[in-house]
Amino acid sequence: MQKDISQFVSACIDFIRGIEIKSPADGFRYSVIVPGAKYSPWLNHDVFVAAHMAIKANTIVDVYRCYELWKLVEQCARLGGDILEVGVWRGGTGCLMALKSKLMGSHSRVFLCDTFSGVVKAGEMDSTYSGGEHDNTSVDIVVKAKEALALDNVEILVGVFPDETAGRVGDAVFSLCHIDVDVYDSARDVLEWVWPRLQVGGAVVFDDYGFVETDGVTRLVNELTGVPSALIIHNLNGHAVMVKTAAATSLLPR
Ligand SMILES: C[S@@+](CC[C@H](N)C(=O)[O-])C[C@H]1O[C@@H](n2cnc3c(N)ncnc32)[C@H](O)[C@@H]1O
């Protein structure tokens, strides 16, 4: 019986894997991606499961990416430094990272930055977004999410980052930065700001890498491939993870 089910699942996966998806962006091809690996460590990680249940209603990020953020908080903590998230929406991923950091006994601050009026800086590099998306949130929703988890390590910065709110961060250095802003220019501006402030060995996680609607972020990360002082990992779950491998002040040619 078990063997029959496994064969049936494999046949379904073979059937859907590789089906091409129509793309609105020139030059990019998309298909249904189903990795073959089955290892799912989050399933018997009780603390993560409980944390994920607590934030699930406040995020549009799936459990695979949530677990990756959780594990990166754990691994980057030894570097020292704060955590930055730009693109908070209702606070799901931000509070998840803050909770993991707190549970580890870390003294890191977790900066959660959002306009709370939706996506900004959509432009010609983005084929789907036009600005204002994800405005169905509020500071109050994130404050409530933070209070429900008794998080005392979170600072909420309201406004366009870095343009309007980076000044409130002071001279912080960071071990981890989660960029979840959906469009090219915003993602690029956040990266340029954080890169000189990121610890060597620290990571920038780009959400939105590879989704059909957020091709601007895919474009940006592809442009970055090969820059000195960084290693970029294309994770099939919709994350690109960029690890800083050497000290550097600037990153991108304009
Ligand atoms: C997809 S949502 C974030 C999802 C969230 N991480 C979660 O857990 O579901 C993208 C958010 O990015 C915000 N945003 C985009 N560009 C921004 C910028 N430059 N500064 C601040 N917020 C920005 C938008 O307001 C929106 O709330």
Coordinates of C-alpha atoms and ligand atoms in Angstrom, one line a residue:
M1 CA 0.0 0.0 0.0
Q2 CA 2.8 2.4 1.1
K3 CA 4.7 1.5 -2.1
D4 CA 1.6 2.2 -4.3
I5 CA 1.2 5.6 -2.7
S6 CA 4.8 6.5 -3.2
Q7 CA 4.6 5.5 -6.9
F8 CA 1.4 7.5 -7.3
V9 CA 3.0 10.6 -5.7
S10 CA 6.1 10.2 -7.9
A11 CA 4.0 9.9 -11.0
C12 CA 2.1 13.1 -10.0
I13 CA 5.3 15.0 -9.4
D14 CA 6.7 13.8 -12.7
F15 CA 3.6 15.0 -14.4
I16 CA 3.5 18.5 -13.0
R17 CA 7.3 19.1 -12.8
G18 CA 8.5 21.2 -15.7
I19 CA 5.1 22.5 -16.8
E20 CA 5.9 25.9 -18.2
I21 CA 4.2 29.0 -16.8
K22 CA 3.5 32.0 -19.1
S23 CA 5.8 34.9 -18.2
P24 CA 5.0 38.6 -18.3
A25 CA 8.7 39.4 -18.3
D26 CA 11.0 39.3 -21.4
G27 CA 13.7 36.7 -21.1
F28 CA 12.6 34.8 -18.1
R29 CA 11.1 31.3 -18.3
Y30 CA 9.1 29.8 -15.5
S31 CA 8.0 26.2 -14.8
V32 CA 6.5 24.3 -11.9
I33 CA 9.3 23.4 -9.6
V34 CA 9.1 20.4 -7.3
P35 CA 12.4 19.4 -5.6
G36 CA 12.9 15.7 -5.1
A37 CA 14.2 15.9 -1.5
K38 CA 11.7 15.0 1.2
Y39 CA 13.5 15.9 4.4
S40 CA 11.2 18.2 6.4
P41 CA 13.0 19.0 9.7
W42 CA 10.4 21.6 10.7
L43 CA 7.8 18.9 11.2
N44 CA 9.3 17.5 14.4
H45 CA 10.7 20.9 15.6
D46 CA 8.1 21.6 18.2
V47 CA 9.3 25.1 19.1
F48 CA 9.3 26.2 15.5
V49 CA 5.9 24.6 14.9
A50 CA 4.4 26.5 17.8
A51 CA 6.1 29.7 16.7
H52 CA 4.9 29.3 13.1
M53 CA 1.4 28.6 14.3
A54 CA 1.5 31.9 16.2
I55 CA 2.6 34.0 13.3
K56 CA 1.0 32.2 10.4
A57 CA -2.1 34.4 10.0
N58 CA 0.3 37.4 9.8
T59 CA 2.4 36.3 6.9
I60 CA 2.2 35.5 3.2
V61 CA 5.5 33.7 3.4
D62 CA 5.3 29.9 3.2
V63 CA 6.6 27.5 5.9
Y64 CA 9.7 26.6 3.9
R65 CA 11.0 30.1 3.8
C66 CA 9.9 30.8 7.4
Y67 CA 11.9 27.8 8.5
E68 CA 14.9 29.0 6.5
L69 CA 14.7 32.4 8.2
W70 CA 14.5 30.7 11.6
K71 CA 17.6 28.7 11.0
L72 CA 19.5 31.7 9.6
V73 CA 18.7 33.7 12.8
E74 CA 20.2 30.7 14.7
Q75 CA 23.4 30.5 12.6
C76 CA 24.0 34.2 12.2
A77 CA 23.7 34.9 16.0
R78 CA 27.3 34.0 16.6
L79 CA 28.5 36.9 14.4
G80 CA 26.9 39.5 16.7
G81 CA 24.9 42.4 15.4
D82 CA 21.3 43.3 14.9
I83 CA 18.6 42.0 12.5
L84 CA 16.9 44.1 9.8
E85 CA 13.7 43.3 7.9
V86 CA 12.4 45.6 5.3
G87 CA 9.0 44.5 4.1
V88 CA 7.0 43.6 7.2
W89 CA 3.4 43.8 6.1
R90 CA 1.5 42.3 9.1
G91 CA 4.6 41.3 11.0
G92 CA 4.7 37.5 10.4
T93 CA 8.3 36.8 9.3
G94 CA 9.7 39.8 11.4
C95 CA 8.1 38.5 14.6
L96 CA 9.2 35.0 13.8
M97 CA 12.9 36.1 13.5
A98 CA 12.6 38.2 16.7
L99 CA 11.1 35.3 18.6
K100 CA 13.9 33.0 17.6
S101 CA 16.5 35.6 18.5
K102 CA 14.9 36.2 21.9
L103 CA 14.6 32.4 22.6
M104 CA 18.4 32.2 22.0
G105 CA 19.0 34.8 24.7
S106 CA 20.5 37.2 22.1
H107 CA 20.6 40.9 22.8
S108 CA 20.2 41.8 19.2
R109 CA 17.6 44.3 18.2
V110 CA 15.3 43.4 15.4
F111 CA 14.3 46.4 13.2
L112 CA 11.0 45.9 11.4
C113 CA 10.7 48.5 8.6
D114 CA 7.6 49.2 6.5
T115 CA 5.8 52.0 4.8
F116 CA 2.5 50.5 6.1
S117 CA 1.0 52.0 3.0
G118 CA 2.2 49.4 0.5
V119 CA 5.0 48.8 -2.0
V120 CA 7.0 51.8 -3.3
K121 CA 9.5 52.4 -6.1
A122 CA 7.9 50.0 -8.6
G123 CA 9.4 50.9 -12.0
E124 CA 10.4 49.7 -15.4
M125 CA 12.3 46.7 -14.0
D126 CA 9.1 45.3 -12.6
S127 CA 6.5 43.8 -14.9
T128 CA 3.6 43.3 -12.5
Y129 CA 3.9 45.6 -9.5
S130 CA 2.9 49.3 -9.9
G131 CA 3.0 50.5 -6.3
G132 CA 0.7 50.5 -3.3
E133 CA 0.3 46.7 -3.1
H134 CA 0.1 45.1 0.4
D135 CA -1.3 48.3 2.0
N136 CA -3.9 46.1 3.9
T137 CA -1.9 46.4 7.1
S138 CA -1.2 48.8 9.9
V139 CA 1.4 49.5 12.6
D140 CA -1.2 48.4 15.2
I141 CA -1.5 45.0 13.7
V142 CA 2.3 44.5 14.0
V143 CA 2.3 45.9 17.5
K144 CA -0.4 43.4 18.5
A145 CA 1.6 40.5 16.9
K146 CA 4.7 41.6 18.8
E147 CA 2.8 41.9 22.1
A148 CA 1.2 38.5 21.7
L149 CA 4.7 37.0 21.6
A150 CA 6.0 39.3 24.4
L151 CA 8.8 40.5 22.2
D152 CA 10.9 43.3 23.8
N153 CA 13.6 43.2 21.1
V154 CA 11.6 44.7 18.2
E155 CA 11.8 48.3 16.9
I156 CA 9.2 49.3 14.3
L157 CA 10.3 51.9 11.8
V158 CA 7.4 53.5 9.8
G159 CA 8.2 54.9 6.4
V160 CA 10.3 54.2 3.2
F161 CA 13.5 52.5 4.1
P162 CA 16.3 53.6 3.8
D163 CA 15.2 57.0 2.6
E164 CA 13.0 58.0 5.5
T165 CA 13.9 55.8 8.4
A166 CA 17.5 54.5 8.2
G167 CA 18.6 57.5 10.3
R168 CA 16.8 56.0 13.3
V169 CA 19.0 52.9 13.2
G170 CA 22.1 54.7 14.4
D171 CA 25.5 53.0 13.9
A172 CA 24.1 49.4 14.1
V173 CA 25.9 46.5 12.4
F174 CA 23.8 43.5 11.2
S175 CA 24.2 39.8 11.1
L176 CA 21.1 39.2 9.0
C177 CA 18.9 41.2 6.7
H178 CA 15.6 40.0 5.2
I179 CA 14.6 42.0 2.1
D180 CA 10.9 41.4 1.3
V181 CA 9.9 44.4 -0.8
D182 CA 8.8 42.9 -4.1
V183 CA 10.4 45.3 -6.5
Y184 CA 13.8 46.1 -8.0
D185 CA 14.6 49.6 -6.9
S186 CA 13.5 49.1 -3.3
A187 CA 15.4 45.9 -3.0
R188 CA 18.5 47.5 -4.5
D189 CA 18.4 50.6 -2.2
V190 CA 18.1 48.4 0.9
L191 CA 20.9 46.2 -0.2
E192 CA 23.2 49.1 -0.9
W193 CA 22.5 50.6 2.5
V194 CA 22.9 47.4 4.5
W195 CA 25.9 45.8 2.7
P196 CA 28.7 48.0 4.3
R197 CA 26.9 47.4 7.7
L198 CA 26.7 43.7 7.4
Q199 CA 29.1 41.4 9.3
V200 CA 31.4 39.2 7.2
G201 CA 29.7 35.8 7.2
G202 CA 26.3 37.5 7.6
A203 CA 23.5 37.0 5.1
V204 CA 21.0 39.0 3.1
V205 CA 17.9 37.0 2.3
F206 CA 16.0 38.2 -0.8
D207 CA 12.4 37.0 -0.6
D208 CA 10.6 37.2 -4.0
Y209 CA 13.4 35.6 -6.0
G210 CA 11.9 33.6 -8.8
F211 CA 8.2 34.4 -8.4
V212 CA 6.5 35.4 -11.6
E213 CA 5.1 38.6 -10.2
T214 CA 8.4 39.8 -8.6
D215 CA 10.7 39.6 -11.6
G216 CA 12.4 42.8 -10.6
V217 CA 14.0 41.1 -7.6
T218 CA 15.0 38.2 -9.7
R219 CA 16.6 40.6 -12.2
L220 CA 18.5 42.4 -9.3
V221 CA 19.9 39.2 -7.8
N222 CA 20.9 37.9 -11.2
E223 CA 22.9 41.2 -11.8
L224 CA 24.7 40.6 -8.5
T225 CA 25.9 37.1 -9.3
G226 CA 29.7 37.2 -9.4
V227 CA 30.3 40.4 -7.4
P228 CA 33.4 40.1 -5.2
S229 CA 32.8 39.6 -1.5
A230 CA 29.5 37.7 -1.9
L231 CA 28.3 34.2 -2.5
I232 CA 24.7 33.9 -3.8
I233 CA 22.7 30.8 -3.4
H234 CA 19.6 30.4 -5.5
N235 CA 17.2 28.4 -3.3
L236 CA 14.3 27.0 -5.2
N237 CA 11.9 28.0 -2.5
G238 CA 11.7 31.6 -3.6
H239 CA 14.7 32.9 -1.6
A240 CA 18.1 34.0 -2.8
V241 CA 20.6 34.0 0.0
M242 CA 23.6 36.3 -0.3
V243 CA 26.4 35.6 2.1
K244 CA 29.1 38.3 2.7
T245 CA 32.4 36.6 2.3
A246 CA 34.8 39.6 2.7
A247 CA 34.8 43.1 4.0
A248 CA 33.4 45.6 1.4
T249 CA 32.1 49.1 1.5
S250 CA 30.3 49.3 -1.8
L251 CA 28.8 46.6 -4.0
L252 CA 27.0 47.7 -7.1
P253 CA 28.1 49.6 -10.2
R254 CA 25.3 52.1 -11.1
Ligands
LIG1 C1 5.2 41.1 0.6 S1 5.0 42.3 1.8 C2 6.0 41.7 3.1 C3 5.6 40.3 3.6 C4 6.0 40.0 5.1 N1 7.4 39.8 5.2 C5 5.3 38.7 5.6 O1 5.7 38.1 6.6 O2 4.3 38.4 5.0 C6 6.0 43.6 1.2 C7 6.0 44.8 2.1 O3 7.1 45.6 1.7 C8 6.8 47.0 2.1 N2 7.8 47.8 1.4 C9 8.2 47.8 0.1 N3 9.2 48.6 -0.2 C10 9.5 49.2 1.0 C11 10.5 50.2 1.4 N4 11.4 50.7 0.6 N5 10.5 50.6 2.7 C12 9.6 50.1 3.6 N6 8.6 49.2 3.3 C13 8.6 48.7 2.0 C14 5.3 47.1 1.6 O4 4.7 48.2 2.3 C15 4.8 45.7 2.0 O5 4.1 45.7 3.3

